[in-house]
Tab-separated table of C-alpha atoms in Angstrom:
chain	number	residue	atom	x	y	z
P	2	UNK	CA	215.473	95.987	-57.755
P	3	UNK	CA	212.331	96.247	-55.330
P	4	UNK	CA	211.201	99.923	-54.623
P	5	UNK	CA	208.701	99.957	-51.569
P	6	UNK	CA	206.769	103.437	-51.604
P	7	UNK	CA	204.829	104.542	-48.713
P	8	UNK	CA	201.520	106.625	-49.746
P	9	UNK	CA	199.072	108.312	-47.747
P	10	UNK	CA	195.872	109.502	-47.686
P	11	UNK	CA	195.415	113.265	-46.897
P	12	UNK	CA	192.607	116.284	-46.986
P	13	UNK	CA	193.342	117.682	-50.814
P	14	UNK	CA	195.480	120.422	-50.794
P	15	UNK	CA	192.726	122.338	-53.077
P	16	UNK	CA	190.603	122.281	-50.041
P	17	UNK	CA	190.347	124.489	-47.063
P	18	UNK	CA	190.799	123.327	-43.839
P	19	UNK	CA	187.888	123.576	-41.451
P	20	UNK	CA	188.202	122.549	-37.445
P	21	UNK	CA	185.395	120.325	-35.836
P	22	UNK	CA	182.689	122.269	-33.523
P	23	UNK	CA	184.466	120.831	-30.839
P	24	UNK	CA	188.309	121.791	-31.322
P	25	UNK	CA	188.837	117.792	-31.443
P	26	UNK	CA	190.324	117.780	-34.741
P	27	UNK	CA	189.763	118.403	-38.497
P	28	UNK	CA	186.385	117.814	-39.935
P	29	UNK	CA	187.003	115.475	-42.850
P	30	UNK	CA	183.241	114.671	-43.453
P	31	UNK	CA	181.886	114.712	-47.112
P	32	UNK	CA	185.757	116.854	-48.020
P	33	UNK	CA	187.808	115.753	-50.640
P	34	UNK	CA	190.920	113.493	-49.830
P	35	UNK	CA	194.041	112.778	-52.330
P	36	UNK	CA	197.411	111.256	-52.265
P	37	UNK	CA	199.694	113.292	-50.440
P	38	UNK	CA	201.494	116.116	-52.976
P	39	UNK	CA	204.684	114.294	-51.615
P	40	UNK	CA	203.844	110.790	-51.935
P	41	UNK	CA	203.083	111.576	-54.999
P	42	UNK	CA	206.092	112.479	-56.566
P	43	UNK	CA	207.687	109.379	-54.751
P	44	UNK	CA	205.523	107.746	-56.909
P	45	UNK	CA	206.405	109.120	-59.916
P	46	UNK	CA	210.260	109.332	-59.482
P	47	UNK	CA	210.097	105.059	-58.740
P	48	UNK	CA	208.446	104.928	-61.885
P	49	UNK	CA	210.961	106.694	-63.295
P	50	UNK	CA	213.835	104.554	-61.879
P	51	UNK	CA	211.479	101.063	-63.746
P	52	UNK	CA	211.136	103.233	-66.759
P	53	UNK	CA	215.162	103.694	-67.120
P	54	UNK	CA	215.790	99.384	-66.037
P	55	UNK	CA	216.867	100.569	-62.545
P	56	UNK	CA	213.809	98.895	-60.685
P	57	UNK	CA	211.793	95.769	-62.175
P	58	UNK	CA	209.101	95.775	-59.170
P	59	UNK	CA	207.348	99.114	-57.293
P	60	UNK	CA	205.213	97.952	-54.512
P	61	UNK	CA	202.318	100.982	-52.908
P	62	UNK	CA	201.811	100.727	-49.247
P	63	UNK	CA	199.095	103.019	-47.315
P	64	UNK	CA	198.123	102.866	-43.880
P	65	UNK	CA	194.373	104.132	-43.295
P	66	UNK	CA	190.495	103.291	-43.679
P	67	UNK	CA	189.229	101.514	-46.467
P	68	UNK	CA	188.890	104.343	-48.987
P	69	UNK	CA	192.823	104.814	-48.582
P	70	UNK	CA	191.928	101.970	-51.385
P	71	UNK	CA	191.656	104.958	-53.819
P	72	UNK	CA	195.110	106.187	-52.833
P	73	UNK	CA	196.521	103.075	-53.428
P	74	UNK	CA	194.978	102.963	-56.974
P	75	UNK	CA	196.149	106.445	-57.140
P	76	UNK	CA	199.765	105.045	-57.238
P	77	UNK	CA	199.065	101.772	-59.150
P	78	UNK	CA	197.869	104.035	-62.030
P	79	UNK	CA	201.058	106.239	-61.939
P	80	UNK	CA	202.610	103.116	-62.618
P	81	UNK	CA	202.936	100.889	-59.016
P	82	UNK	CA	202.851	97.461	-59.921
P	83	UNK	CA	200.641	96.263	-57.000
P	84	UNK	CA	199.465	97.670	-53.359
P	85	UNK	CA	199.300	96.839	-49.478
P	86	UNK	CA	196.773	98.393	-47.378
P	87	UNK	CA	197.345	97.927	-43.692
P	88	UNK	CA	193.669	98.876	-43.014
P	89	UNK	CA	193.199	101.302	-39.804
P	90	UNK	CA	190.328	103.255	-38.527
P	91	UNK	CA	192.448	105.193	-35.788
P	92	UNK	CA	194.595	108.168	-36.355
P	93	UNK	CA	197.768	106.567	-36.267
P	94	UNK	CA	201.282	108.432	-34.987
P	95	UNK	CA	204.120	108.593	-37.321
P	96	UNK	CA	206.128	106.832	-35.167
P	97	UNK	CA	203.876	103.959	-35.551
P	98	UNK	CA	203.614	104.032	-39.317
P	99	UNK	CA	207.731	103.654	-38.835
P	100	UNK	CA	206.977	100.450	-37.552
P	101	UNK	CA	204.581	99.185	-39.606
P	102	UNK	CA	206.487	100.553	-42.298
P	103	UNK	CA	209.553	98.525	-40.655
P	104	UNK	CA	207.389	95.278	-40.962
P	105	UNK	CA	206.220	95.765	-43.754
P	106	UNK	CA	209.727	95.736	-45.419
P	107	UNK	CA	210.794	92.427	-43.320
P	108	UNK	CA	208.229	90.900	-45.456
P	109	UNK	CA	209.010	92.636	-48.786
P	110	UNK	CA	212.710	93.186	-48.779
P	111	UNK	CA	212.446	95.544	-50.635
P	112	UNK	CA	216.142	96.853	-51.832
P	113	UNK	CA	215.058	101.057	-52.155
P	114	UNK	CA	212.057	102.934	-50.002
P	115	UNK	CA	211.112	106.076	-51.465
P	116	UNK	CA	208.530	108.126	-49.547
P	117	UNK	CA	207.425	111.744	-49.336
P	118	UNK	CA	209.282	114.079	-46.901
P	119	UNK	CA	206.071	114.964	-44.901
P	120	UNK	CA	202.580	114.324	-45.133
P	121	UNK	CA	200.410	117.704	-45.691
P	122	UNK	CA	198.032	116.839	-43.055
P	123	UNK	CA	200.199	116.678	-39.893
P	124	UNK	CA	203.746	117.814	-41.340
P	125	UNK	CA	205.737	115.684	-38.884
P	126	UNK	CA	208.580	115.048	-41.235
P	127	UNK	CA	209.271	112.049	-39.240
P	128	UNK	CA	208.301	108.716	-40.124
P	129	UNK	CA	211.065	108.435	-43.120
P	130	UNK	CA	213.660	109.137	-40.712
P	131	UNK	CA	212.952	107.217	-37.914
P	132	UNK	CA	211.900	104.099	-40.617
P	133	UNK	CA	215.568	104.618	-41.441
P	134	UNK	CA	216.894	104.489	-37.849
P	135	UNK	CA	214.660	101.156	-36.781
P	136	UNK	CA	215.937	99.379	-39.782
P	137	UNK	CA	219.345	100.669	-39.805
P	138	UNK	CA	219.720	101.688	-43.535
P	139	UNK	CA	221.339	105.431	-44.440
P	140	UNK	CA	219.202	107.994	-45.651
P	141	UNK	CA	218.756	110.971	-47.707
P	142	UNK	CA	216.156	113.622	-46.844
P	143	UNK	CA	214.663	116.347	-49.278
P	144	UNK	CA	215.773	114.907	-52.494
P	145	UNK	CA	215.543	117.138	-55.403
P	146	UNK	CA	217.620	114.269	-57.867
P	147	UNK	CA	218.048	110.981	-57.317
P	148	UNK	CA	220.660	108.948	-59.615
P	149	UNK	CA	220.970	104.809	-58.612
P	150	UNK	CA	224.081	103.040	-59.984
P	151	UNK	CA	226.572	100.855	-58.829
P	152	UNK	CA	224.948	99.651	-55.898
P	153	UNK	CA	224.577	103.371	-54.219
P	154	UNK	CA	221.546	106.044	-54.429
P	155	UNK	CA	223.451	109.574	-55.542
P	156	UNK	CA	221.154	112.494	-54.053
P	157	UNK	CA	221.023	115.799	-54.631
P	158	UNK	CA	219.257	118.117	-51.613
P	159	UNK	CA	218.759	121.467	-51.460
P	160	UNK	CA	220.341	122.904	-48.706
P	161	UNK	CA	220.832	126.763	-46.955
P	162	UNK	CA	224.227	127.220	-49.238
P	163	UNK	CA	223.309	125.744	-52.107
P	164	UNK	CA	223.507	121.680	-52.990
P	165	UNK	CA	224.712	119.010	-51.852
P	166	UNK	CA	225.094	115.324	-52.740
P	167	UNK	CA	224.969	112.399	-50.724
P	168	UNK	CA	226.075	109.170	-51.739
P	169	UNK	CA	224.195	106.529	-49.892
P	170	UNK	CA	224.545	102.462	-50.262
P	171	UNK	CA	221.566	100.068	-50.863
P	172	UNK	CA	219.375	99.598	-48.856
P	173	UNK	CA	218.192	102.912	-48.359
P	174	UNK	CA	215.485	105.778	-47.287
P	175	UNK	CA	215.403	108.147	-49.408
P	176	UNK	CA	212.392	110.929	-49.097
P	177	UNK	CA	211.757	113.471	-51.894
P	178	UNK	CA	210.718	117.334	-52.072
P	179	UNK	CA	208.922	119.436	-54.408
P	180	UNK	CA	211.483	119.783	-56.956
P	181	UNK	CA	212.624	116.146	-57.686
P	182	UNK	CA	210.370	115.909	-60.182
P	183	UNK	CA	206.095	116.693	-61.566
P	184	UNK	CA	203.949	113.945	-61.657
P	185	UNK	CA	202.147	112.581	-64.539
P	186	UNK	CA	198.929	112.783	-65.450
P	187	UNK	CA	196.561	109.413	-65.386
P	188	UNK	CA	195.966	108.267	-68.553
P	189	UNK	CA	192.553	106.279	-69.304
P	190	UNK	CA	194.181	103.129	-70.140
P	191	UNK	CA	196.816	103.456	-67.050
P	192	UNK	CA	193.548	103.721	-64.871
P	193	UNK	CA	192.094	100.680	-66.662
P	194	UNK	CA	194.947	98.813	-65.987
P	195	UNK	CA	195.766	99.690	-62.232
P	196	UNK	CA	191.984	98.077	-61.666
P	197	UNK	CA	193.583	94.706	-62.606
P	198	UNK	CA	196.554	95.173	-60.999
P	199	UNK	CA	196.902	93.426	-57.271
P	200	UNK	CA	195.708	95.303	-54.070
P	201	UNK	CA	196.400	93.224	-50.863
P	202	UNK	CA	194.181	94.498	-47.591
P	203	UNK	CA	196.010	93.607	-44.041
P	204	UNK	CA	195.319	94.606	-40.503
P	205	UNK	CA	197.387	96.248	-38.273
P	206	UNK	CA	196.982	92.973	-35.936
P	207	UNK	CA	198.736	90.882	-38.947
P	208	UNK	CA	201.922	92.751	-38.373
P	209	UNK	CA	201.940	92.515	-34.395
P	210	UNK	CA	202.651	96.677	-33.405
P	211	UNK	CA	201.471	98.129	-31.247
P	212	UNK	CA	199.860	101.984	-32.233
P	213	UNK	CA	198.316	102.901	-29.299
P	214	UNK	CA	198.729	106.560	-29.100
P	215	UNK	CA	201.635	108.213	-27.466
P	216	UNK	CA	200.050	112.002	-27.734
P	217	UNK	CA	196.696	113.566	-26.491
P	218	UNK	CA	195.062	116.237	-28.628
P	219	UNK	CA	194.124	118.500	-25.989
P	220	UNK	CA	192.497	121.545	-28.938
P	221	UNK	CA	192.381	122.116	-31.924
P	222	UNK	CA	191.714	125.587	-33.297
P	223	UNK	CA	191.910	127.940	-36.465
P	224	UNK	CA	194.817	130.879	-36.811
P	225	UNK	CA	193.514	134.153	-35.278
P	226	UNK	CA	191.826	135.747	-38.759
P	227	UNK	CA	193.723	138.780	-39.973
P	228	UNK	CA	192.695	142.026	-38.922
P	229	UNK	CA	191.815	144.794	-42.027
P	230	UNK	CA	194.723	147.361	-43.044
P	231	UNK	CA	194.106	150.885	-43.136
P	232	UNK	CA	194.565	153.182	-46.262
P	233	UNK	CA	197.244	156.148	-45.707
P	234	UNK	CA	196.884	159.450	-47.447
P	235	UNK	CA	200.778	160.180	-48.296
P	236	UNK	CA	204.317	158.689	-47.428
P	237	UNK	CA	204.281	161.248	-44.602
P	238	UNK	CA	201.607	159.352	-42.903
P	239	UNK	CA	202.828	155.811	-44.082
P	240	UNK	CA	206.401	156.934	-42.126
P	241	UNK	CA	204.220	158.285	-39.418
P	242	UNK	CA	202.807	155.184	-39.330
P	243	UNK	CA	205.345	152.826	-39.243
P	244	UNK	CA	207.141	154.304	-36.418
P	245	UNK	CA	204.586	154.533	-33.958
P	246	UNK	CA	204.088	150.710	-34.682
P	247	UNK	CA	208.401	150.499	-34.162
P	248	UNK	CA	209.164	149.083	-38.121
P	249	UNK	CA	211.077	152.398	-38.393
């Protein structure tokens, strides 16, 4: 079985977020960038799934400049056994990455996609489900297990009254949440390795989409900073307090 895992390149989470002089977006200059926390554990659970003799083949896709390279690598040390970068300057939409993502998997076949449930940097939470809806295949969303046998993908989510399962046939999308699993730690010869392993670069031109931009960023801008609290002499006051501001 073919698992096709979508990564992406994001501002590290360690990092704090700082808005361009001109509200046009997020300055990523000389900042730290990562694998998204998500993507991540994608990663990690399709390694799993070889590691058990579910999957024989895990194939890393990103979509983004050329250091997304890194990313890539990123994944092909966790254990992917070889990458695609679909190489793009331009900010693309998630609804374009669906359709990359859509071509890319014409030419793969791949029988399982596992991706992260949202990217950090934008948190759409779109382009797994509407990858599912152009190719047709079920899905499962927030997985917190995944089980494959028998042909089907049984996947535990985390929902408002507890759990529930899904049982969803191969082909599938399947995108995972915190709790599915932690991801491991790179080894020295795992990073050796992934150097040797293959990385394939591709345009966006080779696949024939079009990702022209269907949204205008009209501002960006940081959340109002929070204003200082104020120190209370007794529980009178802190009562007193509360009610004028209409908590009480």
């Amino acid at each position: 079985m073919k698992i096709l895992v979508p990564v992406k390149r994001v501002l590290d989470y360690n990092v704090k977020v700082r808005v361009k002089a001109d509200q046009s977006g997020v300055d990523l200059a000389n900042v730290k960038m990562s694998m998204n926390p998500f993507d991540e554990i994608a990663v990690e659970e399709a390694v799993r799934l070889k590691e058990k003799g579910v999957a024989t083949e895990i194939v890393a896709v990103s979509i983004g400049p050329a250091q997304a390279k890194d990313t890539i690598i990123t994944a092909l040390t966790i254990g992917a056994d070889r990458g695609i970068l679909i190489q793009s300057d331009q900010d693309i939409e998630p609804l374009a990455v669906a359709k990359l993502l859509k071509a890319v998997v014409e030419a793969e076949t791949p029988d399982l996609i596992i991706m992260g449930k949202q990217a950090i940097d934008g948190d759409n939470n779109a382009t797994g489900q509407m990858l599912a809806t152009l190719l047709n295949w079920p899905q499962a969303t927030f997985a917190s297990k995944v089980v494959i046998e028998n042909g089907e993908a049984q996947v535990t989510r985390e929902v408002d009254g507890g759990l529930q399962t899904l049982g969803v046939k191969l082909p599938c999308v399947i995108t995972t949440d915190l709790r599915l699993n932690e991801p491991r730690y790179a080894s020295l010869p795992n990073i050796m390795k992934a150097k040797k392993k293959p990385l394939e670069t591709k345009s966006v031109a080779d696949y024939g989409v079009d990702v022209a931009p269907r949204h205008k960023v009209v501002k960006v801008t940081e959340p109002p900073k929070r204003s200082a609290g104020i120190k209370v002499a007794d529980a009178a006051e802190l009562v007193s307090k509360l009610k004028t501001a209409g908590v009480l």
